[in-house]
Coordinates of C-alpha atoms and ligand atoms in Angstrom, one line a residue:
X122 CA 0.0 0.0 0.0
X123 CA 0.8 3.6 -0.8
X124 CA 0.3 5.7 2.5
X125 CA 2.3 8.7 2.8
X126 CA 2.8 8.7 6.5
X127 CA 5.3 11.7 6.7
X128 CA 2.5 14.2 5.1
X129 CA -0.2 12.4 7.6
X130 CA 2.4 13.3 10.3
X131 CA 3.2 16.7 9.2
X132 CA -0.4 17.7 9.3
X133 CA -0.2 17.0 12.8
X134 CA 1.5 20.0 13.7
X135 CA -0.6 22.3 10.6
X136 CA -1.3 25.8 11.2
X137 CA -4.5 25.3 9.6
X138 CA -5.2 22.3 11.2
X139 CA -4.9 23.8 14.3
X140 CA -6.6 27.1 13.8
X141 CA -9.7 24.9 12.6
X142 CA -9.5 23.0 15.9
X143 CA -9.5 25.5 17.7
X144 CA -12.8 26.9 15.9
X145 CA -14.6 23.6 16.3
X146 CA -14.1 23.7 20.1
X147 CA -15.4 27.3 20.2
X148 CA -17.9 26.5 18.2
X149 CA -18.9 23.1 20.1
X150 CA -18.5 24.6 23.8
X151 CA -20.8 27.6 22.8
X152 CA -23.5 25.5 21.3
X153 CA -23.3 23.0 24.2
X154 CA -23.3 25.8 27.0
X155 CA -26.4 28.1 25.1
X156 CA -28.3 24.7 24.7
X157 CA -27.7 23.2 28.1
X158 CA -28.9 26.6 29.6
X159 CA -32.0 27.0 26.9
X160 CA -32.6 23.4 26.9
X161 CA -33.3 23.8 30.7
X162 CA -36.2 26.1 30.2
X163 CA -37.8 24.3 27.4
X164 CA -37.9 21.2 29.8
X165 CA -39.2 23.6 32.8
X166 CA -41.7 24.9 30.4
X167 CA -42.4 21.5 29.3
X168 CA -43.9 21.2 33.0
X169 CA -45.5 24.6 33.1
X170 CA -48.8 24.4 34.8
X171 CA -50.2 26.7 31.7
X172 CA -51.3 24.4 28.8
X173 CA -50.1 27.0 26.1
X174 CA -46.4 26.6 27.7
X175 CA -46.3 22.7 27.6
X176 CA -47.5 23.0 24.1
X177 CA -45.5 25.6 23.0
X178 CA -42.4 23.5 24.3
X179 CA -43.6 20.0 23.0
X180 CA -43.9 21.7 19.2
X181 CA -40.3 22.9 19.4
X182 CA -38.8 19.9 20.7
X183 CA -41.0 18.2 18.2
X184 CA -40.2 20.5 15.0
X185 CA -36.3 21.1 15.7
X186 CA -35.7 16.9 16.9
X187 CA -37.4 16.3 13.3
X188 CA -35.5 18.7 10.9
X189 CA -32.0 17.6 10.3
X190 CA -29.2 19.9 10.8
X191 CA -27.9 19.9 7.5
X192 CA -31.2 21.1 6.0
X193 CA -31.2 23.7 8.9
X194 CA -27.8 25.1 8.9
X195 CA -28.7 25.5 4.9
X196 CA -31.6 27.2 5.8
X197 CA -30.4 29.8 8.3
X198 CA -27.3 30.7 6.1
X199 CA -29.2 31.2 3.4
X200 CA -32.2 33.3 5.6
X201 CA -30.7 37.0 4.6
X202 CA -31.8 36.2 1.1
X203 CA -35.4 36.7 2.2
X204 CA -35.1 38.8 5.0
X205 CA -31.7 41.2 4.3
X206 CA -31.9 42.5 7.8
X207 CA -30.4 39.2 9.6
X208 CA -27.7 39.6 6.6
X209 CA -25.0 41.4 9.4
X210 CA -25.9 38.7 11.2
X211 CA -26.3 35.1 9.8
X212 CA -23.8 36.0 6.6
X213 CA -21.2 35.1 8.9
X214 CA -20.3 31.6 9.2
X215 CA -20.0 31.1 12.5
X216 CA -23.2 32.9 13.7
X217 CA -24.9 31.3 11.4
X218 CA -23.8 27.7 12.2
X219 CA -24.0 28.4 16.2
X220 CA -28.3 29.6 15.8
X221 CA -28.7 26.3 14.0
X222 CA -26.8 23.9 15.7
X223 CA -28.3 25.4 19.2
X224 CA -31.8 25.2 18.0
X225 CA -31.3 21.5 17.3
X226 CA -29.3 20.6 20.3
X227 CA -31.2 22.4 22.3
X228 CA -34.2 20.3 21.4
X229 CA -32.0 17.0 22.4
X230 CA -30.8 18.4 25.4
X231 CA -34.3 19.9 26.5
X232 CA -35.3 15.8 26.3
X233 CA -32.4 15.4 28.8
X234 CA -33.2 17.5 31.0
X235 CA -37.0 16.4 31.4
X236 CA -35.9 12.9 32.1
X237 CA -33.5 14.5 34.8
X238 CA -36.1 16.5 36.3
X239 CA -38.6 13.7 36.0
X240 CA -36.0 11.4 38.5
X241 CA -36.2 13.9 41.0
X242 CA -38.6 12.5 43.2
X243 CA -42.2 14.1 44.1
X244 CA -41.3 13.7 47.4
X245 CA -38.4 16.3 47.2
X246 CA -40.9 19.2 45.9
X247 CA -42.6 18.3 49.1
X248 CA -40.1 18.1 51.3
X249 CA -39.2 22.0 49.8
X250 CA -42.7 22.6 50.3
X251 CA -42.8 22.4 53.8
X252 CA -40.0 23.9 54.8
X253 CA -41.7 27.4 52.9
X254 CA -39.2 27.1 49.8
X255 CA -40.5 29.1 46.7
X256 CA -41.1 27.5 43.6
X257 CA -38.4 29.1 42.8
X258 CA -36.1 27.8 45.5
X259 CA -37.4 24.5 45.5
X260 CA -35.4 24.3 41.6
X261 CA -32.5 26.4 43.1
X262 CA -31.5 24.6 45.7
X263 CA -33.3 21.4 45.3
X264 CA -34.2 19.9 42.2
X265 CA -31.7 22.1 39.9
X266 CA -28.8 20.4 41.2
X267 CA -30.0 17.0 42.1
X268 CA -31.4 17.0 37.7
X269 CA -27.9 18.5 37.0
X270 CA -26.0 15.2 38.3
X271 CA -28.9 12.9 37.1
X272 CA -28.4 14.5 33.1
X273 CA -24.2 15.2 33.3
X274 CA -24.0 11.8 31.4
X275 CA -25.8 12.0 28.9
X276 CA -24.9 15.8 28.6
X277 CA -21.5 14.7 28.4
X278 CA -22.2 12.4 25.9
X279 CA -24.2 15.6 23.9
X280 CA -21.3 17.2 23.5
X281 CA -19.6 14.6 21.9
X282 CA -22.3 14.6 19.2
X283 CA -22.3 18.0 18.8
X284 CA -18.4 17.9 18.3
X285 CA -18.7 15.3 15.5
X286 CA -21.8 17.3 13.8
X287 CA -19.8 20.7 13.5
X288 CA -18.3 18.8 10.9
X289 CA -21.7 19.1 8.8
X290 CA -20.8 23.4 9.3
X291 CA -18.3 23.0 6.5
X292 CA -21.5 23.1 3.7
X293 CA -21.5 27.0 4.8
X294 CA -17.8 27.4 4.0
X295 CA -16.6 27.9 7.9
X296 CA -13.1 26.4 7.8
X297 CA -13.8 23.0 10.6
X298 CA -11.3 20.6 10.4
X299 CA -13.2 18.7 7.7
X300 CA -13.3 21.7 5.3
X301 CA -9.5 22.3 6.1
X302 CA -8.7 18.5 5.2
X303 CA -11.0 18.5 1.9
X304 CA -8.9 21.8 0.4
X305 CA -6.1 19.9 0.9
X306 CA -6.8 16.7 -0.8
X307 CA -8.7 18.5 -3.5
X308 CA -5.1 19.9 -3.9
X309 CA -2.6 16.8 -3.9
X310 CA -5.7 13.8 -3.8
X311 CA -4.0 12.3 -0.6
X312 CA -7.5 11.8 0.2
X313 CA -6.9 8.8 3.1
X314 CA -3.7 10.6 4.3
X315 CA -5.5 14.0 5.2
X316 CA -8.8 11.9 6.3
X317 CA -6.7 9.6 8.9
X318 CA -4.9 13.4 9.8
X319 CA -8.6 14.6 10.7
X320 CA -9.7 12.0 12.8
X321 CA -6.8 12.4 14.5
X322 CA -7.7 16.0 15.7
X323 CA -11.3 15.1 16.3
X324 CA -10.4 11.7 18.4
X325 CA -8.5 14.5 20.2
X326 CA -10.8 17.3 20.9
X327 CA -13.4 14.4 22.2
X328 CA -10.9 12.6 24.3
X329 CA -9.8 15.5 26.0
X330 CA -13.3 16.4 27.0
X331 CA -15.1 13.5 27.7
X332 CA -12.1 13.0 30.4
X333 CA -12.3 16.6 32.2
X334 CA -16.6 16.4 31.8
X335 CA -15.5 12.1 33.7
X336 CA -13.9 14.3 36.0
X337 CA -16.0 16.9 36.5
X338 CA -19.2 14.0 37.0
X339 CA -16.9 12.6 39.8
X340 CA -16.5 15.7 41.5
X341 CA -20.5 16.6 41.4
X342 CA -21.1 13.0 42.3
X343 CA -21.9 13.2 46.4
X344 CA -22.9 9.5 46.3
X345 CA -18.8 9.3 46.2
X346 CA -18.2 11.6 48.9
X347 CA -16.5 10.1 52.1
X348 CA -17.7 11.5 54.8
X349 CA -15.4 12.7 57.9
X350 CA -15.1 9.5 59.8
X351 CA -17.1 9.0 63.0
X352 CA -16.4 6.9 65.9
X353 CA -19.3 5.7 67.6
X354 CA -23.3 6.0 67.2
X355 CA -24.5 8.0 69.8
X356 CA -28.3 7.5 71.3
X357 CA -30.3 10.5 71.1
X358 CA -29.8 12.6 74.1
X359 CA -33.5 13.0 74.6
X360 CA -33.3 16.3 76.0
X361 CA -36.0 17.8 74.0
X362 CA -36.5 21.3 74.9
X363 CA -39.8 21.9 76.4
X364 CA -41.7 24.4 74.2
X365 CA -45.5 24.6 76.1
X366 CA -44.1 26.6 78.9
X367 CA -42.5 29.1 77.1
X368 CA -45.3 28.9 74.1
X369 CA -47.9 31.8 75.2
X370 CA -50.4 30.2 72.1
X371 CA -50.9 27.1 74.8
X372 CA -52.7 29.7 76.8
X373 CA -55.4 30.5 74.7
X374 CA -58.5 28.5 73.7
X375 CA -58.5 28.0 69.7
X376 CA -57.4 24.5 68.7
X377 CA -53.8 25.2 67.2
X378 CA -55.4 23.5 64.0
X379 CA -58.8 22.8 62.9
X380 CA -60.4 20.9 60.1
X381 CA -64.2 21.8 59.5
X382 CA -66.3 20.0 56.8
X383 CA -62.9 18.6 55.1
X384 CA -64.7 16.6 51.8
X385 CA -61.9 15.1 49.4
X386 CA -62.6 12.8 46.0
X387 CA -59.9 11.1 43.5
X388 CA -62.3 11.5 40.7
X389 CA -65.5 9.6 41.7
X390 CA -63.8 8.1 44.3
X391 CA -64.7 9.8 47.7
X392 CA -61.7 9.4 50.5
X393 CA -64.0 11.3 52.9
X394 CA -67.0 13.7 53.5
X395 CA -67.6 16.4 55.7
X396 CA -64.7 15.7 57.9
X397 CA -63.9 17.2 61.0
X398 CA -60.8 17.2 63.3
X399 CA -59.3 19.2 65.5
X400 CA -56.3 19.7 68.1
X401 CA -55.7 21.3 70.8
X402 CA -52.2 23.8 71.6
X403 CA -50.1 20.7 72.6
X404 CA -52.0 17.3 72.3
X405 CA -51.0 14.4 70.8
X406 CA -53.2 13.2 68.4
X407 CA -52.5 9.4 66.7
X408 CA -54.3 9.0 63.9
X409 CA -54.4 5.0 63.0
X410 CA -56.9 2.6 61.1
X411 CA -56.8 0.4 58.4
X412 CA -54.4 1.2 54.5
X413 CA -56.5 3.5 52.7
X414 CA -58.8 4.9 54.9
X415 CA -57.4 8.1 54.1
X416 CA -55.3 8.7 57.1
X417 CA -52.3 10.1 54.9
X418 CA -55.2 12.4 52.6
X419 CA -56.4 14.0 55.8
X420 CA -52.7 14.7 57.5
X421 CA -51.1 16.4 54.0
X422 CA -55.1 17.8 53.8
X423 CA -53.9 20.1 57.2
X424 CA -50.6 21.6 55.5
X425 CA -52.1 21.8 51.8
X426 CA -49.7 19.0 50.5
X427 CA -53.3 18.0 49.3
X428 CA -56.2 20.2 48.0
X429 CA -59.7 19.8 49.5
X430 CA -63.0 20.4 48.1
X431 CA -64.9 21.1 50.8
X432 CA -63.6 22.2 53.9
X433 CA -61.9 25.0 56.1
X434 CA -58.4 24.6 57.9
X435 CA -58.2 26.7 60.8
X436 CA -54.5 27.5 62.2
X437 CA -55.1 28.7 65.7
X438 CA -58.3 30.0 65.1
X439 CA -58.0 31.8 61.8
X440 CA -59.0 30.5 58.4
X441 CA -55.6 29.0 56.8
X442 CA -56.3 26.9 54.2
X443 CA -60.2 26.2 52.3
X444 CA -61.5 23.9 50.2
X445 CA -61.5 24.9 46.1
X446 CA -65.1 24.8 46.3
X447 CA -65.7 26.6 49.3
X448 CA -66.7 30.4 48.8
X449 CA -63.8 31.2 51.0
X450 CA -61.1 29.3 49.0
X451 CA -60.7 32.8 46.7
X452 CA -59.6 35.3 50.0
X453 CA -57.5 32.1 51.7
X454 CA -54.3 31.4 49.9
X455 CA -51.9 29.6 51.3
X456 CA -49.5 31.9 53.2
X457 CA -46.0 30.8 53.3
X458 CA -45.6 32.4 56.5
X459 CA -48.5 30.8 58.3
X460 CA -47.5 27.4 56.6
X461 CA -44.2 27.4 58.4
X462 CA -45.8 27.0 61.6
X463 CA -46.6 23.1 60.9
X464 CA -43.4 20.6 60.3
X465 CA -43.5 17.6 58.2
X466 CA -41.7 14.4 58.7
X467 CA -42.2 12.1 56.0
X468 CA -42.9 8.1 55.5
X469 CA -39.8 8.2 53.3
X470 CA -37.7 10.8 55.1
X471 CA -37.2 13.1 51.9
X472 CA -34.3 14.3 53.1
X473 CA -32.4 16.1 50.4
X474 CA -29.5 13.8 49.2
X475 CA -26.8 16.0 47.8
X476 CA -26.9 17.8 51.4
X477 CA -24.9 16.7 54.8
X478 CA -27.5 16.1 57.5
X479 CA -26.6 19.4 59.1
X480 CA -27.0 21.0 55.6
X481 CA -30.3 19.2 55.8
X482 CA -31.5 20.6 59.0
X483 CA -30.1 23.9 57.9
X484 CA -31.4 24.3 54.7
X485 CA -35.3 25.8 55.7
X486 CA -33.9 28.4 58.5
X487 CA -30.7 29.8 55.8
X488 CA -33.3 30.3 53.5
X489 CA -36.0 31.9 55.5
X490 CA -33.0 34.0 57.1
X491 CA -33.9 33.2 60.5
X492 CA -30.3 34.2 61.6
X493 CA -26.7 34.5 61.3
X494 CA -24.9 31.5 59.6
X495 CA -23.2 30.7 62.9
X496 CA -26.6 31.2 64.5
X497 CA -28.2 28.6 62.5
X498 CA -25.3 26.3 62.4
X499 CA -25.3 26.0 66.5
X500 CA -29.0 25.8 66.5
X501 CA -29.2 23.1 63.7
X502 CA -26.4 21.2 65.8
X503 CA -28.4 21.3 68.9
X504 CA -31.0 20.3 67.1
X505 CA -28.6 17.3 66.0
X506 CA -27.4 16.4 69.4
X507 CA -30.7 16.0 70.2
X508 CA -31.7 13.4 68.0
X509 CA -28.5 11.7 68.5
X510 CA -27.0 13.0 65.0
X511 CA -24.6 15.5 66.0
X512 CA -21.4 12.8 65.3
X513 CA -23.2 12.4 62.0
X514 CA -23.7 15.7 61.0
X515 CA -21.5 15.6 58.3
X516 CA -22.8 12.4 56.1
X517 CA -25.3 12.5 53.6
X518 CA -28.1 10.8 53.3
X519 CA -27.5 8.0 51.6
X520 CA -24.6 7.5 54.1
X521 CA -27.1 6.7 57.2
X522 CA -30.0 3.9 58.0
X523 CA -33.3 4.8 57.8
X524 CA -33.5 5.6 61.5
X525 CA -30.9 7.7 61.2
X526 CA -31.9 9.7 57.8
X527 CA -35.0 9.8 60.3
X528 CA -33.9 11.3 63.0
X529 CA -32.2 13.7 60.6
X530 CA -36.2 14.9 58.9
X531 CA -37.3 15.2 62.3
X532 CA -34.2 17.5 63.0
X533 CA -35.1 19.4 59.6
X534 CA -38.9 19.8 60.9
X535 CA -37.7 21.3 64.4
X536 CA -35.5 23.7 63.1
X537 CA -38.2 26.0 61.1
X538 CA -39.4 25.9 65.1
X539 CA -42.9 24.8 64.4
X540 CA -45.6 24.9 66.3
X541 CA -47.6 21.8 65.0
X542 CA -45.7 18.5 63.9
X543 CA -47.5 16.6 61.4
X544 CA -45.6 12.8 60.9
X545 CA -47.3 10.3 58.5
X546 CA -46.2 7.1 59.4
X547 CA -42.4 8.2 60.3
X548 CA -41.7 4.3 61.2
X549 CA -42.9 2.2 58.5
X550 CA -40.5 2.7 55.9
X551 CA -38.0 1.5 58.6
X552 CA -35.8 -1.8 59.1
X553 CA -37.7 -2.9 62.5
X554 CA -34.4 -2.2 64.2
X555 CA -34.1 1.4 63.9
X556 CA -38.0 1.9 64.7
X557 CA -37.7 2.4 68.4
X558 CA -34.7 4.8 67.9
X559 CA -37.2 7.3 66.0
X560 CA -40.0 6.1 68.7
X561 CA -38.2 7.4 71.3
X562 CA -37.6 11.1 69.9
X563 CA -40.9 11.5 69.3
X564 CA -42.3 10.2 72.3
X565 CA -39.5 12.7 74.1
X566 CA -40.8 15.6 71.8
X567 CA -44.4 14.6 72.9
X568 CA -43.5 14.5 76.5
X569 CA -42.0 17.9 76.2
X570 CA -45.6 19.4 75.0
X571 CA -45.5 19.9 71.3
X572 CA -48.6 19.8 69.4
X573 CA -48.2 16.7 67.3
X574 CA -50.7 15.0 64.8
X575 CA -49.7 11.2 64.0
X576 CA -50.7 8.8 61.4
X577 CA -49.3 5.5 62.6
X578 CA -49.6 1.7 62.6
X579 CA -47.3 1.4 65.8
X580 CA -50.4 0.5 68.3
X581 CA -48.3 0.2 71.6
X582 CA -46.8 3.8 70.8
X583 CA -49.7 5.5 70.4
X584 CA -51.5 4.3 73.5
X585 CA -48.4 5.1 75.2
X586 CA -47.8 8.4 74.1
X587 CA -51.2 10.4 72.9
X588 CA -53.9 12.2 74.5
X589 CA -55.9 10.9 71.8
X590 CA -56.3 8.6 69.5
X591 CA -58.5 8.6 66.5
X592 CA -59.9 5.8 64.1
X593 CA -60.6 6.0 60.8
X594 CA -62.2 3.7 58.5
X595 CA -63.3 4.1 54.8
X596 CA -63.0 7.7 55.3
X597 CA -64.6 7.9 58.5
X598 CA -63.4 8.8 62.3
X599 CA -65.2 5.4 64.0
X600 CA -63.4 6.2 67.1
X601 CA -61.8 9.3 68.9
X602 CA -61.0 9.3 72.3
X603 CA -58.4 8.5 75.1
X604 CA -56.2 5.9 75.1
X605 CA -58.2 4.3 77.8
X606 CA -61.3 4.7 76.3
X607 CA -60.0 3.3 73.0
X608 CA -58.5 0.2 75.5
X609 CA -62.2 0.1 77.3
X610 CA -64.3 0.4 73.7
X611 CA -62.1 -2.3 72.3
X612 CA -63.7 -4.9 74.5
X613 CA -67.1 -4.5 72.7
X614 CA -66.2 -3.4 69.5
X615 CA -64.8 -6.5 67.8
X616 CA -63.5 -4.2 64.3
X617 CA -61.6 -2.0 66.8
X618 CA -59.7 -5.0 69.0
X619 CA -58.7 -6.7 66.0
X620 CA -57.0 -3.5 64.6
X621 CA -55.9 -2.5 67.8
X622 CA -54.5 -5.9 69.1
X623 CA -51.4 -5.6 67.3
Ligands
LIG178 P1 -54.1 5.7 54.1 O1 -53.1 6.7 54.4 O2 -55.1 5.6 55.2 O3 -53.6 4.4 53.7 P2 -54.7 7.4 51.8 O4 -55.1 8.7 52.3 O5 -53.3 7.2 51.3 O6 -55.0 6.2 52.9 O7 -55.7 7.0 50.7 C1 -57.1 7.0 50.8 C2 -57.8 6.6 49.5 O8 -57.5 7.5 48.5 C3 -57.3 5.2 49.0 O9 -58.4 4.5 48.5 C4 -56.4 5.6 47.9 O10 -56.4 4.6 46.9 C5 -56.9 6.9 47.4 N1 -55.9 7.8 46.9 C6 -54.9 8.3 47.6 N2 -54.1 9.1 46.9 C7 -54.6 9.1 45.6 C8 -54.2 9.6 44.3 N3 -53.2 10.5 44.2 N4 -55.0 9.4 43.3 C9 -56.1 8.6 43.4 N5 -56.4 8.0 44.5 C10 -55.7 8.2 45.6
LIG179 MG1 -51.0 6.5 54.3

């Protein structure tokens, strides 16, 4: 075979060469920054709660995913013919190529970036929710960078496509490597010597970033992150701060929440009618029956996690939250500040995983402003130390057991400083091991006179530790009373002693 190595090596070290390198990594790193950023907004307006939005982002990823670039880069060079004002503009090369290879990556990208958005769980939204994050926050601080790591693969990968298709910018004459390598062989016909010359420089540009965006994944990548290493577990020191004492609201007579008329359907399926519940400034309300009784409906019903129909919620006596077919439901919206005043601790925890516990526990009060940094921080570790997580303050989640991650929620709830505590079934999601750990901090915070609503399947703990206990069934309250009345009535009622038995 004929192969002229020495020229194939001398292009190597080409001026031309070079220069058109260097323009197909301009050109690739501005398309792949403008169409990761845009891409972003296409995907948020993709789940835009206005239908003209989602549409108006569907047809775009839908028209510029269909149209290949060649035919668009063709078209947009060639768009000052009909309209001679974009002629300063698009006539040269490199604007012209960038606008159409961003409107077609930015389609692709927009695709990645739903799917990223999509992984990020409901149950983080939520967990933003009740801490008083803004929409806006809640994708700041909370889903933006949790979707970030999920998409850096296949955003990585992106760019590698879009440094392979700058080669297609060549049909409107700006000098990329492939254009540099075709005037040469037109010149001397050392057609595979120049070809083997430019997948030399593109084998280069990829492999030097696909290994600094490897890095750069590793770096964003928390599930890698070692935490500090701890020596021992310690039990929670139980010294929950008493908060009735010093909490003048115990004094006065409205229920610190109050649920009148609550009425609640899933399409024609009615979870319950005309509804009513209400607890007192420091009671302990358990809230138990049988899976699906609408237990978890009613408890996200009392912090708007959930939208009613019917109903009024009352916080401490004034009208917080209505149903959207109540009259009242246009003058009630849902005031951040007033929703702050009730904590949430989660079946699954929700705890934020690309946050340290103590960022965790911080996160609600930094962003409210409640105090200095250093403020927070001691307060968040108090908080810590007293569910026994102060030695773990610096793991993340996915670092801890589910008793732990927990103890961490509960720490996150307390440090807004809340005066209702709302937990739907805190213990089920746990190995039975690490139930009594979170038992006992909530028994300690009910001790120590918070006002706490419960849904739980944990019989023993509820008698044990509520004023009241309340049992639904099919979307009915069938019992509500003490725990020794609930222990008295289960002798007759047979429903109630077999639930309660276990
Ligand atoms: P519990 O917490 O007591 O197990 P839930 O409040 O979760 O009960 O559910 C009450 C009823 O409402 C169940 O029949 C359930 O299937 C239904 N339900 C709950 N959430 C939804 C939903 N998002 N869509 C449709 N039905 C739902
Ligand atoms: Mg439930």
């Amino acid at each position: 075979m004929d192969f002229d190595w020495s020229y194939t090596i001398g292009l190597l070290w080409s001026r031309d060469f070079w220069d058109a390198t260097l323009l197909v990594v301009e050109l690739s790193v501005a398309t792949w920054v403008l169409a990761v950023v845009l891409g972003f907004f296409v995907a948020l307006a993709d789940r835009s709660s206005l239908m003209v939005v989602r549409r108006a982002a569907a047809l775009y990823v839908w028209f510029f995913r269909s149209l290949p670039l060649l035919v668009l880069l063709i078209f947009v060079y060639n768009l000052p013919q009909a309209f001679p004002a974009t002629s300063a503009l698009l006539s040269v090369p490199f604007i012209a190529g960038l606008l159409a290879m961003v409107l077609s990556e930015t389609a692709y990208i927009a695709e990645i970036h739903r799917g990223a958005l999509v992984a990020v769980g409901k149950g983080q939204y939520e967990a933003g929710r009740v801490l008083g994050l803004s929409r806006a926050g809640i994708q700041r601080l909370v889903v933006i960078p949790q979707a970030l790591r999920i998409a850096l693969p296949a955003l990585g990968n992106e760019f590698v496509s879009i440094v392979k298709l700058t080669s297609l910018v060549s049909v409107i004459s700006l000098a990329e490597i492939l254009l540099v390598g075709q005037r040469y062989y037109t010149q001397n016909f050392k057609v595979m010597e120049t070809m083997v010359a430019v997948a030399v420089y593109y084998v280069l540009i990829v492999t030097v970033f696909d290994t600094a965006l490897k890095a750069f994944e590793r770096r964003l990548d928390f599930s890698r992150r070692l935490a500090e290493l701890t020596t021992e577990d310690a039990e929670p020191s139980g010294e929950v701060a008493r908060t009735i004492g010093d909490d003048a609201r115990a004094m006065t007579a409205e229920p610190a929440i109050r649920l009148e008329g609550g009425g609640k359907s899933y399409g024609i399926h009615s979870v319950f009618e005309n509804l009513h519940l209400s607890v007192k400034p420091g009671e302990v309300v358990s809230i138990i029956g049988p899976s699906g009784s609408g237990k978890t409906t009613l408890i996200r019903s009392l912090n708007g996690l959930e939208t009613l129909e019917h109903g009024v919620v009352y916080l401490e006596g004034k009208p917080f939250l209505a149903g959207s077919r109540e009259k009242l439901s246009k003058s009630v919206r849902y005031d951040g500040v007033d929703a702050l005043r009730i904590g949430m601790v989660f079946q699954n925890f929700n705890l934020f995983p690309h946050r340290t516990a103590l960022e965790n526990v911080m996160m609600g009060p930094l962003y409210h402003k409640r105090g200095s940094f250093a403020e927070l921080r001691n307060d968040a570790r108090t908080l810590l130390n007293q569910v026994g997580m102060l030695v773990h303050e610096n793991k993340y989640p996915h670092q801890l057991s589910g008793g732990q991650q927990q103890r961490v929620a509960i720490a996150r709830a307390l440090a807004m400083h809340p005066s209702i505590l709302l937990f739907d079934e805190p213990t089920s999601a746990l190995d039975p091991e690490t139930v009594g750990e979170v038992l006992r901090i909530m028994a300690a915070l009910a001790r120590s006179g918070r006002t706490m609503v419960i849904v739980t399947h944990e019989m023993k703990f509820a008698m044990e530790v509520s004023d009241r206990v309340i049992f639904m069934e099919q979307g009915k309250v069938v019992f509500d009373g003490s725990p020794e009345l609930l222990a008295e009535q289960r002798k007759q009622d047979g429903r109630l002693a077999e639930f309660v038995r276990h």
